[in-house]
Short mmCIF file of C-alpha atoms in Angstrom, two decimals:
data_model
loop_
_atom_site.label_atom_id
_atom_site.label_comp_id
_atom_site.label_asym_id
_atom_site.label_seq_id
_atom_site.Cartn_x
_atom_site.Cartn_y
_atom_site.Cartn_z
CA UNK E 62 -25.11 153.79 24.60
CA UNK E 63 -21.63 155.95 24.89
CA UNK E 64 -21.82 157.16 28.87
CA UNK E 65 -19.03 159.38 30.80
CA UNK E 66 -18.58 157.64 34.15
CA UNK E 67 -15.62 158.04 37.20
CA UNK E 68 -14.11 154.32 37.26
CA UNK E 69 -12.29 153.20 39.86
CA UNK E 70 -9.59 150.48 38.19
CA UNK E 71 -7.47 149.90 41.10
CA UNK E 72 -8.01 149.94 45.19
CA UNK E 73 -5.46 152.67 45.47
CA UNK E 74 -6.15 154.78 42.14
CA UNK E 75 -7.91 158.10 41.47
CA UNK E 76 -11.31 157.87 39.89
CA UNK E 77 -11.03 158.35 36.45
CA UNK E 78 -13.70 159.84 33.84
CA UNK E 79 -14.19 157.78 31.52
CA UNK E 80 -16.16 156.61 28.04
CA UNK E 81 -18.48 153.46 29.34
CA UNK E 82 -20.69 151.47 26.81
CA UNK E 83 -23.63 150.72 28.63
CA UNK E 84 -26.12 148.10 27.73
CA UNK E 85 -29.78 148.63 27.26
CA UNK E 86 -32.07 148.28 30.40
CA UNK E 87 -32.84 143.97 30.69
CA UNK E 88 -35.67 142.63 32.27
CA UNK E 89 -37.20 144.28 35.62
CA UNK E 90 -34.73 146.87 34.67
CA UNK E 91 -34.61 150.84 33.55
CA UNK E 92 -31.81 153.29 32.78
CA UNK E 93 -31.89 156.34 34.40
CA UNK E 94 -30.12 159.54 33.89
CA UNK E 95 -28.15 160.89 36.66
CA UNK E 96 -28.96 164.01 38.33
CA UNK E 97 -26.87 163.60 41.34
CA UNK E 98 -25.70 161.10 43.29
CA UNK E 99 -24.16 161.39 47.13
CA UNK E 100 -20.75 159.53 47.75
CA UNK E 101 -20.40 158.30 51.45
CA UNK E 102 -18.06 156.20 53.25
CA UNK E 103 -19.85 152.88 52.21
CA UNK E 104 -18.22 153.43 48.75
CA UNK E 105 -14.92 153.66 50.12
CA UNK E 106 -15.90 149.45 50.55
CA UNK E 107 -15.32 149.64 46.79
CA UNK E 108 -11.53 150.30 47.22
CA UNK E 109 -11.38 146.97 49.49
CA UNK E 110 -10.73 143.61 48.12
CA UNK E 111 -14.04 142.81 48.42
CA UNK E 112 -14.90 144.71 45.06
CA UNK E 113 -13.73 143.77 41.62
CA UNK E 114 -11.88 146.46 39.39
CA UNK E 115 -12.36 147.80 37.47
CA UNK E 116 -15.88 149.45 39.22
CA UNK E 117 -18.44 152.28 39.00
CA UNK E 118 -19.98 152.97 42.20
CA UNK E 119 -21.89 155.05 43.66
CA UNK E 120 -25.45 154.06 45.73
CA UNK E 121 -27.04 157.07 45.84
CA UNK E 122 -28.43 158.35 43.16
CA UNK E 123 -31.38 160.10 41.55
CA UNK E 124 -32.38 161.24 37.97
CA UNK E 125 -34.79 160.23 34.97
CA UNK E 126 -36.22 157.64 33.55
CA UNK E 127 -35.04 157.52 29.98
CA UNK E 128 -36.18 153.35 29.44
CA UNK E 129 -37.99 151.08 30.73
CA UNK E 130 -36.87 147.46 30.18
CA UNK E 131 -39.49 144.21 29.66
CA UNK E 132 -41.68 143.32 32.31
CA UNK E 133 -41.38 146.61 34.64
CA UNK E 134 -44.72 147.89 35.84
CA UNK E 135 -45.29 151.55 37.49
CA UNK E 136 -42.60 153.04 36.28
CA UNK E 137 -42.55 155.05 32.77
CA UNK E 138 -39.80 157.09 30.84
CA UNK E 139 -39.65 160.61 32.20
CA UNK E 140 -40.36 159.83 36.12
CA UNK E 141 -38.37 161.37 38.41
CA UNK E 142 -36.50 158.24 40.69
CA UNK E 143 -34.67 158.11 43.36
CA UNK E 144 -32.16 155.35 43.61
CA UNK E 145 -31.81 152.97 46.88
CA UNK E 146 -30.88 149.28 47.62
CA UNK E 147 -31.43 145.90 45.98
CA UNK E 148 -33.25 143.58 47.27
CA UNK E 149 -34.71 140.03 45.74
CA UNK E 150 -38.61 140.64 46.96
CA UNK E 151 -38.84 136.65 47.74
CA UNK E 152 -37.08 135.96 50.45
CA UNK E 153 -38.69 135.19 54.18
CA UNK E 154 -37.48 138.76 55.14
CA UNK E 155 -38.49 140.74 51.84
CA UNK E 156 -41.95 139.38 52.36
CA UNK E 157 -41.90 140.62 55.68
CA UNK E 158 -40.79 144.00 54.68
CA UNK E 159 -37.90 143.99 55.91
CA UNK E 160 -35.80 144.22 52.43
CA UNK E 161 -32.34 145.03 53.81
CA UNK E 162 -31.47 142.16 55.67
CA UNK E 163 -32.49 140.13 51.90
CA UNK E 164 -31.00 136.85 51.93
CA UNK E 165 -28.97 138.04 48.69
CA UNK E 166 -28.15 141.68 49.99
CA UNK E 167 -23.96 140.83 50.00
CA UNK E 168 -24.34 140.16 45.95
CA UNK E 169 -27.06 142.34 44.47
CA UNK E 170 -25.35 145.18 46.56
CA UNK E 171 -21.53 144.92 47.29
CA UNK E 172 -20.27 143.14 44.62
CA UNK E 173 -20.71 145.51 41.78
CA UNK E 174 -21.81 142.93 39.50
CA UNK E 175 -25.47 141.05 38.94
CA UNK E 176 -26.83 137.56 40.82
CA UNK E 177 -25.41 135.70 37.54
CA UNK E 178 -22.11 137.62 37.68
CA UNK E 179 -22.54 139.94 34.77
CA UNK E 180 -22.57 143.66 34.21
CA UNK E 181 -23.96 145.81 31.41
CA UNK E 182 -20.68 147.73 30.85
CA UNK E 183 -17.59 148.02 29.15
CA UNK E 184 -14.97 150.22 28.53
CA UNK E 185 -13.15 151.44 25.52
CA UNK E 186 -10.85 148.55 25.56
CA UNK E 187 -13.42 146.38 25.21
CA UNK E 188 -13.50 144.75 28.61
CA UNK E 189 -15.90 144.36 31.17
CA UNK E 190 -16.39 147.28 33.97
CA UNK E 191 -18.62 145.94 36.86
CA UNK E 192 -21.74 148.48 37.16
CA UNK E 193 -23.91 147.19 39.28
CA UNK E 194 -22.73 148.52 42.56
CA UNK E 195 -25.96 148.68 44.97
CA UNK E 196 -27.77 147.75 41.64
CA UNK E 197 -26.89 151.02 40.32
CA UNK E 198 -23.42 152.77 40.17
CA UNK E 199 -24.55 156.21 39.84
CA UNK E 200 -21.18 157.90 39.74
CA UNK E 201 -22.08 158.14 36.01
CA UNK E 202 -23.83 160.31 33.45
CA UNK E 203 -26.52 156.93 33.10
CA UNK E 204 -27.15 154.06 34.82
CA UNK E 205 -29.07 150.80 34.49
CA UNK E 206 -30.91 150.12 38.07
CA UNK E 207 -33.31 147.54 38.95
CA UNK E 208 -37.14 147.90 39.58
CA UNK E 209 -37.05 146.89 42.99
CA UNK E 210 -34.33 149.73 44.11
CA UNK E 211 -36.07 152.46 42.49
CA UNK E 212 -38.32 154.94 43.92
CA UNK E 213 -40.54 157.62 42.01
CA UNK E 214 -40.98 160.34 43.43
CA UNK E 215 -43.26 163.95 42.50
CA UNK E 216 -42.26 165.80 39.67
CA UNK E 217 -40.75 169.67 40.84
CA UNK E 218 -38.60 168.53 43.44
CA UNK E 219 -34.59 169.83 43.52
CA UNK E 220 -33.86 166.47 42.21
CA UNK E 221 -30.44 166.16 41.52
CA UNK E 222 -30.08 166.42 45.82
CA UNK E 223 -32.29 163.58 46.47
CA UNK E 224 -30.06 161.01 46.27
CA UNK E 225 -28.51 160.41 49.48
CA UNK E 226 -32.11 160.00 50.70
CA UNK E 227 -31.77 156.53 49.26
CA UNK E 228 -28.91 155.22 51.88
CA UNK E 229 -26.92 157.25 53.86
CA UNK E 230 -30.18 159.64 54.90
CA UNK E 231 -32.57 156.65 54.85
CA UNK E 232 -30.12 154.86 57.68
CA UNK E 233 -29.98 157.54 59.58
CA UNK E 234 -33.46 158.71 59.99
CA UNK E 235 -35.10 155.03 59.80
CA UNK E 236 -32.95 153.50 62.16
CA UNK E 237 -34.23 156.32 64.77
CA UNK E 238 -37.72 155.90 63.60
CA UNK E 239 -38.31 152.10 62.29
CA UNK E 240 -35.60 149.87 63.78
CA UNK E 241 -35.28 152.01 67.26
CA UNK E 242 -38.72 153.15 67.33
CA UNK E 243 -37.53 156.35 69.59
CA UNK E 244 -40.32 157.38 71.48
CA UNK E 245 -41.73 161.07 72.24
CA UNK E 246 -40.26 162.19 75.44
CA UNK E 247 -37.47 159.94 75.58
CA UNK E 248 -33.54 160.81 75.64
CA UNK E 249 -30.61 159.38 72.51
CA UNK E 250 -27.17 159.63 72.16
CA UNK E 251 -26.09 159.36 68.42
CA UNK E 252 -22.00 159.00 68.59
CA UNK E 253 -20.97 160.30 65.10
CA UNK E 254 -22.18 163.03 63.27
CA UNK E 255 -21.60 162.99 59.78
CA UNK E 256 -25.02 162.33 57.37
CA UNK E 257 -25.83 159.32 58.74
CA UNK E 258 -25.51 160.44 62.04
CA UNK E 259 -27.16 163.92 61.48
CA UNK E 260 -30.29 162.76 59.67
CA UNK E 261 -30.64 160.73 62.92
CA UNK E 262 -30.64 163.82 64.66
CA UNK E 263 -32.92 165.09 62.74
CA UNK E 264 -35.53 162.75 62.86
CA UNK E 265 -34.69 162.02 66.94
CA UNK E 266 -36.34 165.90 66.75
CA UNK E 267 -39.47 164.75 64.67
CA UNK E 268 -39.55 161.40 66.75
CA UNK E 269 -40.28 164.01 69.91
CA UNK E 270 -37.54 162.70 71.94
CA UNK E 271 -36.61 165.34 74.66
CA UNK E 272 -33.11 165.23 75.03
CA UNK E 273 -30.79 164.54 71.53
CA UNK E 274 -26.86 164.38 72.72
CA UNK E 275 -24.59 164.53 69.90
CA UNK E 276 -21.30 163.04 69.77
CA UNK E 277 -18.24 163.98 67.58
CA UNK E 278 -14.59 165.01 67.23
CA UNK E 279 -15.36 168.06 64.60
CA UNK E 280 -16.67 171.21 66.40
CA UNK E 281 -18.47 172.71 63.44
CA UNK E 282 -20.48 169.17 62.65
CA UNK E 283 -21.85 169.58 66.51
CA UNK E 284 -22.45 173.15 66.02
CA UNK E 285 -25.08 171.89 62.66
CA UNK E 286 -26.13 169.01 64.77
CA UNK E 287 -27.44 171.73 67.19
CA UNK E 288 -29.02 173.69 64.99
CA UNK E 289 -30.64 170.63 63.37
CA UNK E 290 -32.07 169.25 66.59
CA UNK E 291 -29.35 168.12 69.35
CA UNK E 292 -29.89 169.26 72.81
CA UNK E 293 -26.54 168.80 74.11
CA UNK E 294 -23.59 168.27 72.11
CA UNK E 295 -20.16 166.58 73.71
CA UNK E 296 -16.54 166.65 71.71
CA UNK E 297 -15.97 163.13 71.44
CA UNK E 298 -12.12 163.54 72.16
CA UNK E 299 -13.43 164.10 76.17
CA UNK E 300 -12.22 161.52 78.05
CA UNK E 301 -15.66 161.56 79.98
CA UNK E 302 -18.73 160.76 77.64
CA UNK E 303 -20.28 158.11 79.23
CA UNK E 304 -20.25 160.02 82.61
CA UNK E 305 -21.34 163.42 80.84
CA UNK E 306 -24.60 161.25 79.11
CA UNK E 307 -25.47 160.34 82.41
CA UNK E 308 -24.96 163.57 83.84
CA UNK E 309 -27.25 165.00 80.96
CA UNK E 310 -30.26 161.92 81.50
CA UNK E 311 -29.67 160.82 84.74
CA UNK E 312 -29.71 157.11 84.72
CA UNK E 313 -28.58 157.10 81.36
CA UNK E 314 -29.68 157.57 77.39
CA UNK E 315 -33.06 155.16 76.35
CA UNK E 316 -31.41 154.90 72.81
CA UNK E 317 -27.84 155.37 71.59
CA UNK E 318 -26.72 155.04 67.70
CA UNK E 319 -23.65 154.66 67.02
CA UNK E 320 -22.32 155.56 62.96
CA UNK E 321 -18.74 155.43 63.95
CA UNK E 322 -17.89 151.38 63.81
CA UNK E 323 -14.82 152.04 66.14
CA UNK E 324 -15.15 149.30 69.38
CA UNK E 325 -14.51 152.15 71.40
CA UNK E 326 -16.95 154.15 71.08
CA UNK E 327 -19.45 151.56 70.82
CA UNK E 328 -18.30 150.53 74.38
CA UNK E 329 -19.04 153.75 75.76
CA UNK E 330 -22.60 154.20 73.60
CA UNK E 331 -23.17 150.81 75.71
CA UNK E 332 -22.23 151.92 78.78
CA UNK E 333 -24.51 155.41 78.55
CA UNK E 334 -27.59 153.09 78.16
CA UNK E 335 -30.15 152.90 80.78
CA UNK E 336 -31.56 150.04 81.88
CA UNK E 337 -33.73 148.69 79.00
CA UNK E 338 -32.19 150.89 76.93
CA UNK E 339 -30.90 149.86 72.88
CA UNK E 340 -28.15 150.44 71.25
CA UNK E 341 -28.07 150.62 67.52
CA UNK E 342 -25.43 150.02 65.49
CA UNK E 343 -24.37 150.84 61.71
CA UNK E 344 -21.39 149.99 59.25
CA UNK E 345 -18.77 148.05 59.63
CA UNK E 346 -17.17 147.41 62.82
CA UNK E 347 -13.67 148.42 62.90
CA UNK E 348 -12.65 145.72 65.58
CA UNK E 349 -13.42 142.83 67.77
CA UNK E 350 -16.06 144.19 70.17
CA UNK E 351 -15.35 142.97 73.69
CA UNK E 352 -18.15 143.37 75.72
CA UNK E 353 -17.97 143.41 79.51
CA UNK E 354 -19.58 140.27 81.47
CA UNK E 355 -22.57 142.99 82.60
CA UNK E 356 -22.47 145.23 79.80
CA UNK E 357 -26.25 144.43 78.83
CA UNK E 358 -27.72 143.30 82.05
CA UNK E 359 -30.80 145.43 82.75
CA UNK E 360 -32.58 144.68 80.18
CA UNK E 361 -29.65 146.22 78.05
CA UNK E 362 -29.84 145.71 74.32
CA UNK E 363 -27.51 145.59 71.25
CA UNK E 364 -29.01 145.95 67.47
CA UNK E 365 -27.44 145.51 64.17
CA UNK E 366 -29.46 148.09 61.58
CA UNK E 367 -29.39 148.05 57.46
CA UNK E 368 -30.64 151.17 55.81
CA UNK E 369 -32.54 152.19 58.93
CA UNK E 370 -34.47 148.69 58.03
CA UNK E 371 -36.80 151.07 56.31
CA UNK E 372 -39.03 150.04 53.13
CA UNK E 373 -37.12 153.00 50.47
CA UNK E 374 -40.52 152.80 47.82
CA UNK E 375 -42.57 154.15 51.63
CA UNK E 376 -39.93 155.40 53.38
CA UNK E 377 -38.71 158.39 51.17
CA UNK E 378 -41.81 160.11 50.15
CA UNK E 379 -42.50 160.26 53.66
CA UNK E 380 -39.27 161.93 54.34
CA UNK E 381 -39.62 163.95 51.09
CA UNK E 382 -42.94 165.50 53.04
CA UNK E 383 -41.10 166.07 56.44
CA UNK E 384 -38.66 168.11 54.12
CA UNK E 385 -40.84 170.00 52.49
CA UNK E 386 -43.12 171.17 56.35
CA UNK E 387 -39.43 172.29 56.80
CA UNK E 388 -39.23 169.49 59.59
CA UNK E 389 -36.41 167.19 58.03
CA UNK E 390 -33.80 169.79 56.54
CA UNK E 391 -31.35 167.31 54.99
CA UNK E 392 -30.55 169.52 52.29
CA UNK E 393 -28.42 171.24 54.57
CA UNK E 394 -25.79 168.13 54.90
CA UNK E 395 -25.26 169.09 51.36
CA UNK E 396 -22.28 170.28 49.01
CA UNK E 397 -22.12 169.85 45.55
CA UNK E 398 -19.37 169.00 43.39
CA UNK E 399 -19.43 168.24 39.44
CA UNK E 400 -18.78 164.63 38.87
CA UNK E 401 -15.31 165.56 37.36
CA UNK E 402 -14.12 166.35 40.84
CA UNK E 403 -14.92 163.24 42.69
CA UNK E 404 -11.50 162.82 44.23
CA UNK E 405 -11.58 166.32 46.18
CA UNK E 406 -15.31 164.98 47.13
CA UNK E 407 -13.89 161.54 48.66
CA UNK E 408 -10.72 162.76 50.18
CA UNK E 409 -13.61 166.10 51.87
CA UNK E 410 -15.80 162.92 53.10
CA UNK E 411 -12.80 161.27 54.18
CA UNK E 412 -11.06 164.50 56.49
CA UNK E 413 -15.15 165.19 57.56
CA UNK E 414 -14.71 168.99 55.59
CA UNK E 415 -17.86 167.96 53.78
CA UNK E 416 -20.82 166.03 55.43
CA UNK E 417 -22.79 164.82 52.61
CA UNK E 418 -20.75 165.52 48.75
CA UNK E 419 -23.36 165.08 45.69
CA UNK E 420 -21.79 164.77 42.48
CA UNK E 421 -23.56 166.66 39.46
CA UNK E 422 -22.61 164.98 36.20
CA UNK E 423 -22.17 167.58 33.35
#
């Protein structure tokens, strides 16, 4: 089928829209048809060398099910999905529920293109255009995804701003609440505050931890991060954060959660830990991380967290019903753009002017 679809064909290009001929839905497959899908910094990976051009991305999408393809069991044309990350469902740590770290995240996810190298698009000139981009580039009109990185979810829900519940939300909340396991009563530090760092806030608040510090250079993200949950908010241009966290907890923050990647800043999210205390980290480090000799004595510890190393198929309905008690207001990370303007949505995601951008296709 004839799709419209923003293609990136160079690292240092616009997005173009574009005419795509997409291929019917394969085995263990289904196309969808996009309702939204949120654009975050993890697609800016796409305009590294790591990525093929040309490419569709986005990874966070949600829609319809318009086909089902051979083989695919609950899941039926007209369910509303929303769209998360690949995973193979075999290996030791898929079996143990713990899908993200899947021996064969790196290629069903970051590569844009299947486990045998193909892709199920082309474009008008005939040649291929890798869609397969977190087993789904959603920056499109359709989209073929796999099984195993869809999620249905009830009919009646504002679906076309569900998608970013399917990464960038996910990491956020379930690092706080699966891989950090923040207790009630307890104190966190969460050094960035854009979605990721946000929807940790928010769930730091249903968590029940007692004292939420937020961290960030923008003034009007701490002022939301307050009213979604923080406690105490600190400018992150201060030259005095560690020493303000443990002026706030006294011996220093039980959890910190860091979405910034810059070494840093992860140094000083160390050195506000208490003894015992974790520190979680997402995305890419931007560095070499040098670590001081007694940086995690104590009982100090450092984690390494994938999509919030939640299960997305239990992970999302259950923050689709903290959204709708009014306890997990992500929709307010939210501005909307129509797909056509995807390059004022990347370069607002890159400046921080817009937390969480969800493109609408037409």
């Amino acid at each position: 089928m004839l799709i419209n679809a923003a293609v990136l064909r160079a690292s240092d290009a616009p997005y173009t829209i574009e005419q795509v001929q997409l291929g019917d839905p394969g085995p263990g497959e289904v196309l969808v048809k996009i309702a939204g899908a949120g654009l975050c910094h993890t697609d800016l990976l796409g305009r590294t060398d790591l990525v093929g051009k040309p490419v569709i991305l986005g990874h966070e999408g949600s829609g319809i099910v318009e086909a089902v393809g051979p083989g695919v069991t609950g899941l039926a044309t007209g369910d509303p999905v929303v769209l998360s990350f690949d995973s193979c469902g075999g290996c030791v740590n898929c079996l143990a529920a713990h899908p993200a770290y899947c021996a064969e995240f790196f290629h069903r996810n970051l590569t844009g293109l299947a486990t045998d190298g193909s892709t199920p698009a082309t474009g008008q000139d005939g040649k291929p255009v890798a869609a397969r981009w977190f087993a789904q580039s959603s920056f499109a009109t359709h989209t073929i995804a796999t099984a195993r990185n869809v999620v249905r979810v009830e009919p009646g829900l504002p679906l076309k701003l569900l998608g970013p519940l399917g990464c960038g939300i996910q990491t956020g909340a379930g690092s706080v609440l699966i891989a950090l396991g923040v207790t009630a009563g307890s104190s966190i530090a969460v050094f960035g505050t854009g979605g990721v760092g946000l929807a940790a806030v928010m769930a730091a608040k249903v968590a029940g931890a007692a004292t939420i510090i937020a961290v960030d250079l923008h003034p009007s993200r701490l002022d939301l991060a307050a009213e979604l949950g923080a406690t105490h908010t600190i400018n992150g241009a201060d030259d005095d954060i560690t020493a303000q966290i443990l002026a706030i907890t006294g011996d220093g923050a039980q959890y910190c959660f860091d979405t910034t990647g810059a070494p840093a800043v992860i140094t000083a999210a160390i050195n506000s830990l208490r003894p015992t205390g974790t520190c979680g980290l997402v995305g890419i480090a931007q560095g070499d991380l040098v670590l001081d000799p007694m940086a995690l004595a104590g009982g100090r510890n450092l984690m390494g967290i994938l999509e919030g190393d939640a299960v997305p198929q239990l992970f999302i309905p259950q923050l689709i019903r903290l959204w709708k008690q009014g306890r997990f207001p992500f929709d307010k990370l939210i501005t909307t753009y129509p797909l056509t303007q995807i390059n004022q949505a990347e370069a607002a995601t890159s400046t921080g002017q817009a937390v969480k951008p969800v493109l609408i296709p037409d």
